[in-house]
Amino acid sequence: MKCMGQTSDVNVYDQNRKLLYNGLKEMGYDCVYPSGAFYLFVKSPEPDAKLFRTRLKSSISSSYRLTRFGCPGYVRISYCVDPDMIRRSFAAFEKLMAQYK
């Protein structure tokens, strides 16, 4: 019960949000900037968002959480990960986006 009444530093989540959002936007992904929570919505660059999610899952670390979350055409990506994981994943995101250009 040592954690009762304690708060965590949420700055790391804000930094992750900006890192992931800005990185993906620079690559050409269409993203919704999150105003809360810990998820970024990325518009699928192809009509079949499920197929995009499958390709993305096979390209990036399985530690990323990818879900559909009832928003057709989008994939929800959790950014509650180590910032280095986000940086390391950019090569895979970029390679995947190159397939759609």
Coordinates of N, CA and C in Angstrom, one line a residue:
M1 N 0.8 -1.2 0.0 CA 0.0 0.0 0.0 C 0.9 1.3 0.0
K2 N 2.1 1.1 -0.3 CA 3.0 2.3 -0.4 C 2.6 3.2 -1.5
C3 N 1.9 2.7 -2.5 CA 1.6 3.6 -3.6 C 0.3 4.4 -3.4
M4 N -0.4 4.2 -2.3 CA -1.6 4.9 -2.0 C -1.3 6.4 -1.9
G5 N -2.1 7.2 -2.5 CA -1.9 8.6 -2.5 C -0.8 9.2 -3.3
Q6 N -0.1 8.3 -4.0 CA 1.0 8.7 -4.9 C 0.5 9.0 -6.3
T7 N 1.2 9.8 -7.0 CA 0.9 10.1 -8.4 C 2.1 9.7 -9.2
S8 N 1.8 9.4 -10.5 CA 3.0 9.1 -11.4 C 3.3 10.3 -12.2
D9 N 4.5 10.3 -12.8 CA 4.9 11.4 -13.7 C 4.3 11.1 -15.1
V10 N 3.3 11.8 -15.5 CA 2.7 11.5 -16.8 C 3.4 12.2 -18.0
N11 N 4.5 12.9 -17.7 CA 5.3 13.6 -18.7 C 5.8 12.6 -19.7
V12 N 6.2 11.4 -19.3 CA 6.7 10.5 -20.2 C 5.7 10.0 -21.2
Y13 N 4.4 10.0 -20.9 CA 3.4 9.7 -21.8 C 3.2 10.8 -22.8
D14 N 3.3 12.0 -22.3 CA 3.1 13.2 -23.2 C 4.3 13.2 -24.2
Q15 N 5.5 12.9 -23.8 CA 6.6 12.8 -24.7 C 6.5 11.7 -25.7
N16 N 6.0 10.5 -25.2 CA 5.7 9.4 -26.1 C 4.7 9.7 -27.2
R17 N 3.6 10.4 -26.7 CA 2.5 10.8 -27.6 C 3.1 11.7 -28.7
K18 N 3.9 12.7 -28.4 CA 4.5 13.6 -29.3 C 5.4 12.9 -30.3
L19 N 6.3 12.0 -29.7 CA 7.3 11.3 -30.5 C 6.6 10.4 -31.5
L20 N 5.6 9.6 -31.1 CA 4.9 8.7 -32.0 C 4.1 9.5 -33.1
Y21 N 3.4 10.5 -32.6 CA 2.5 11.2 -33.5 C 3.4 12.0 -34.6
N22 N 4.4 12.7 -34.1 CA 5.2 13.5 -35.1 C 6.0 12.6 -36.0
G23 N 6.5 11.5 -35.5 CA 7.2 10.6 -36.3 C 6.4 10.0 -37.4
L24 N 5.2 9.5 -37.1 CA 4.3 8.9 -38.0 C 3.8 9.9 -39.1
K25 N 3.5 11.1 -38.6 CA 3.0 12.2 -39.5 C 4.1 12.5 -40.5
E26 N 5.3 12.6 -40.1 CA 6.5 12.9 -41.0 C 6.6 11.8 -42.1
M27 N 6.2 10.6 -41.8 CA 6.3 9.5 -42.7 C 5.1 9.4 -43.7
G28 N 4.1 10.2 -43.4 CA 2.9 10.3 -44.2 C 1.7 9.6 -43.7
Y29 N 1.7 9.1 -42.5 CA 0.6 8.5 -41.9 C -0.4 9.6 -41.5
D30 N -1.7 9.3 -41.6 CA -2.7 10.2 -41.1 C -3.1 9.7 -39.7
C31 N -2.9 10.6 -38.7 CA -3.1 10.2 -37.3 C -4.0 11.3 -36.7
V32 N -4.7 10.8 -35.7 CA -5.5 11.7 -34.8 C -4.7 12.0 -33.6
Y33 N -4.4 13.3 -33.3 CA -3.6 13.6 -32.2 C -4.5 13.4 -30.9
P34 N -4.0 12.5 -30.0 CA -4.7 12.2 -28.8 C -4.8 13.3 -27.8
S35 N -6.0 13.6 -27.3 CA -6.1 14.6 -26.3 C -6.1 14.0 -24.9
G36 N -6.1 12.7 -24.8 CA -6.1 12.0 -23.5 C -5.8 10.6 -23.7
A37 N -5.9 9.8 -22.7 CA -5.6 8.4 -22.7 C -4.2 8.1 -23.2
F38 N -4.0 6.9 -23.7 CA -2.6 6.5 -24.0 C -2.6 5.8 -25.4
Y39 N -3.5 6.3 -26.3 CA -3.6 5.6 -27.6 C -3.6 6.6 -28.7
L40 N -3.0 6.2 -29.8 CA -3.0 7.1 -31.0 C -3.8 6.3 -32.1
F41 N -4.7 7.0 -32.7 CA -5.4 6.4 -33.8 C -4.8 6.8 -35.1
V42 N -4.4 5.7 -35.9 CA -3.7 5.9 -37.2 C -4.7 5.4 -38.3
K43 N -4.9 6.2 -39.3 CA -5.8 5.9 -40.4 C -5.1 4.9 -41.3
S44 N -5.7 3.8 -41.6 CA -5.2 2.8 -42.5 C -4.9 3.4 -43.9
P45 N -3.7 3.2 -44.4 CA -3.4 3.7 -45.7 C -4.0 2.9 -46.9
E46 N -4.8 1.8 -46.5 CA -5.5 1.0 -47.4 C -6.9 0.8 -47.0
P47 N -7.8 0.4 -47.9 CA -9.2 0.3 -47.5 C -9.5 -0.8 -46.4
D48 N -8.7 -1.8 -46.4 CA -8.8 -2.9 -45.4 C -8.0 -2.6 -44.2
A49 N -8.5 -2.0 -43.1 CA -7.8 -1.7 -41.9 C -7.3 -2.9 -41.2
K50 N -8.1 -4.0 -41.3 CA -7.7 -5.2 -40.6 C -6.4 -5.8 -41.3
L51 N -6.3 -5.7 -42.6 CA -5.1 -6.2 -43.3 C -3.9 -5.3 -42.9
F52 N -4.2 -4.0 -42.9 CA -3.1 -3.1 -42.5 C -2.6 -3.4 -41.1
R53 N -3.5 -3.6 -40.2 CA -3.1 -4.0 -38.8 C -2.3 -5.3 -38.7
T54 N -2.7 -6.3 -39.5 CA -2.0 -7.5 -39.6 C -0.6 -7.3 -40.1
R55 N -0.4 -6.5 -41.2 CA 0.9 -6.2 -41.7 C 1.7 -5.4 -40.7
L56 N 1.1 -4.5 -40.0 CA 1.8 -3.7 -39.0 C 2.3 -4.6 -37.8
K57 N 1.4 -5.5 -37.4 CA 1.8 -6.4 -36.3 C 3.0 -7.3 -36.7
S58 N 3.0 -7.7 -37.9 CA 4.2 -8.5 -38.3 C 5.4 -7.7 -38.6
S59 N 5.3 -6.4 -38.7 CA 6.5 -5.5 -38.9 C 7.1 -5.0 -37.7
I60 N 6.3 -4.7 -36.7 CA 6.8 -4.0 -35.5 C 6.8 -5.0 -34.3
S61 N 7.4 -4.5 -33.2 CA 7.5 -5.3 -32.0 C 6.1 -5.7 -31.5
S62 N 6.0 -7.0 -31.0 CA 4.8 -7.5 -30.5 C 4.4 -6.8 -29.2
S63 N 5.3 -6.0 -28.6 CA 5.0 -5.3 -27.4 C 4.1 -4.1 -27.6
Y64 N 4.0 -3.7 -28.9 CA 3.0 -2.6 -29.1 C 1.6 -3.2 -29.1
R65 N 0.7 -2.5 -28.6 CA -0.7 -3.0 -28.5 C -1.4 -2.4 -29.7
L66 N -1.9 -3.2 -30.6 CA -2.7 -2.7 -31.8 C -4.1 -3.3 -31.7
T67 N -5.0 -2.4 -31.8 CA -6.4 -2.8 -31.8 C -7.3 -2.0 -32.8
R68 N -8.4 -2.6 -33.1 CA -9.4 -1.8 -34.0 C -10.2 -0.9 -33.2
F69 N -10.7 -1.3 -32.0 CA -11.4 -0.4 -31.1 C -12.6 0.3 -31.7
G70 N -13.3 -0.4 -32.6 CA -14.6 0.1 -33.1 C -14.6 1.4 -33.9
C71 N -13.4 1.7 -34.4 CA -13.3 2.9 -35.2 C -12.9 2.5 -36.6
P72 N -13.9 2.2 -37.5 CA -13.6 1.7 -38.9 C -12.5 2.5 -39.6
G73 N -11.6 1.8 -40.2 CA -10.6 2.5 -41.0 C -9.3 2.9 -40.2
Y74 N -9.4 2.7 -38.9 CA -8.2 3.2 -38.1 C -7.7 2.0 -37.2
V75 N -6.4 2.1 -36.9 CA -5.8 1.2 -35.9 C -5.4 2.0 -34.7
R76 N -5.7 1.5 -33.6 CA -5.3 2.1 -32.3 C -4.0 1.6 -31.8
I77 N -3.0 2.5 -31.5 CA -1.7 2.1 -31.1 C -1.5 2.7 -29.7
S78 N -1.1 1.8 -28.8 CA -0.8 2.3 -27.4 C 0.6 2.8 -27.4
Y79 N 0.8 3.9 -26.8 CA 2.1 4.5 -26.6 C 2.6 4.4 -25.2
C80 N 2.1 3.5 -24.4 CA 2.6 3.2 -23.1 C 3.7 2.2 -23.1
V81 N 4.8 2.6 -23.8 CA 5.9 1.8 -24.0 C 7.2 2.6 -23.8
D82 N 8.3 2.0 -23.7 CA 9.6 2.7 -23.6 C 9.8 3.6 -24.8
P83 N 10.2 4.8 -24.6 CA 10.5 5.7 -25.7 C 11.4 5.1 -26.8
D84 N 12.4 4.4 -26.3 CA 13.3 3.7 -27.3 C 12.6 2.8 -28.2
M85 N 11.6 2.1 -27.7 CA 10.8 1.2 -28.5 C 10.1 1.9 -29.6
I86 N 9.6 3.1 -29.3 CA 9.0 3.9 -30.4 C 10.0 4.3 -31.4
R87 N 11.2 4.7 -31.0 CA 12.2 5.1 -31.9 C 12.6 3.9 -32.8
R88 N 12.8 2.8 -32.2 CA 13.2 1.6 -32.9 C 12.2 1.1 -33.9
S89 N 10.9 1.4 -33.6 CA 9.8 1.0 -34.5 C 9.7 1.8 -35.7
F90 N 10.3 3.0 -35.8 CA 10.1 3.9 -36.9 C 10.6 3.3 -38.2
A91 N 11.6 2.5 -38.2 CA 12.1 1.9 -39.4 C 11.1 1.0 -40.0
A92 N 10.4 0.2 -39.2 CA 9.4 -0.7 -39.6 C 8.1 0.1 -40.1
F93 N 7.7 1.1 -39.4 CA 6.6 2.0 -39.9 C 6.9 2.6 -41.2
E94 N 8.2 3.1 -41.4 CA 8.6 3.7 -42.6 C 8.6 2.7 -43.8
K95 N 9.1 1.5 -43.5 CA 9.2 0.5 -44.6 C 7.8 0.1 -45.0
L96 N 6.9 0.0 -44.0 CA 5.5 -0.4 -44.4 C 4.8 0.7 -45.2
M97 N 5.0 2.0 -44.8 CA 4.4 3.1 -45.5 C 4.9 3.1 -47.0
A98 N 6.2 2.8 -47.2 CA 6.8 2.8 -48.5 C 6.0 1.9 -49.4
Q99 N 5.4 0.8 -48.9 CA 4.6 -0.1 -49.7 C 3.3 0.5 -50.2
Y100 N 2.9 1.6 -49.6 CA 1.6 2.2 -50.0 C 1.8 3.4 -50.9
K101 N 3.0 3.8 -51.1 CA 3.3 5.0 -51.9 C 3.5 4.7 -53.3

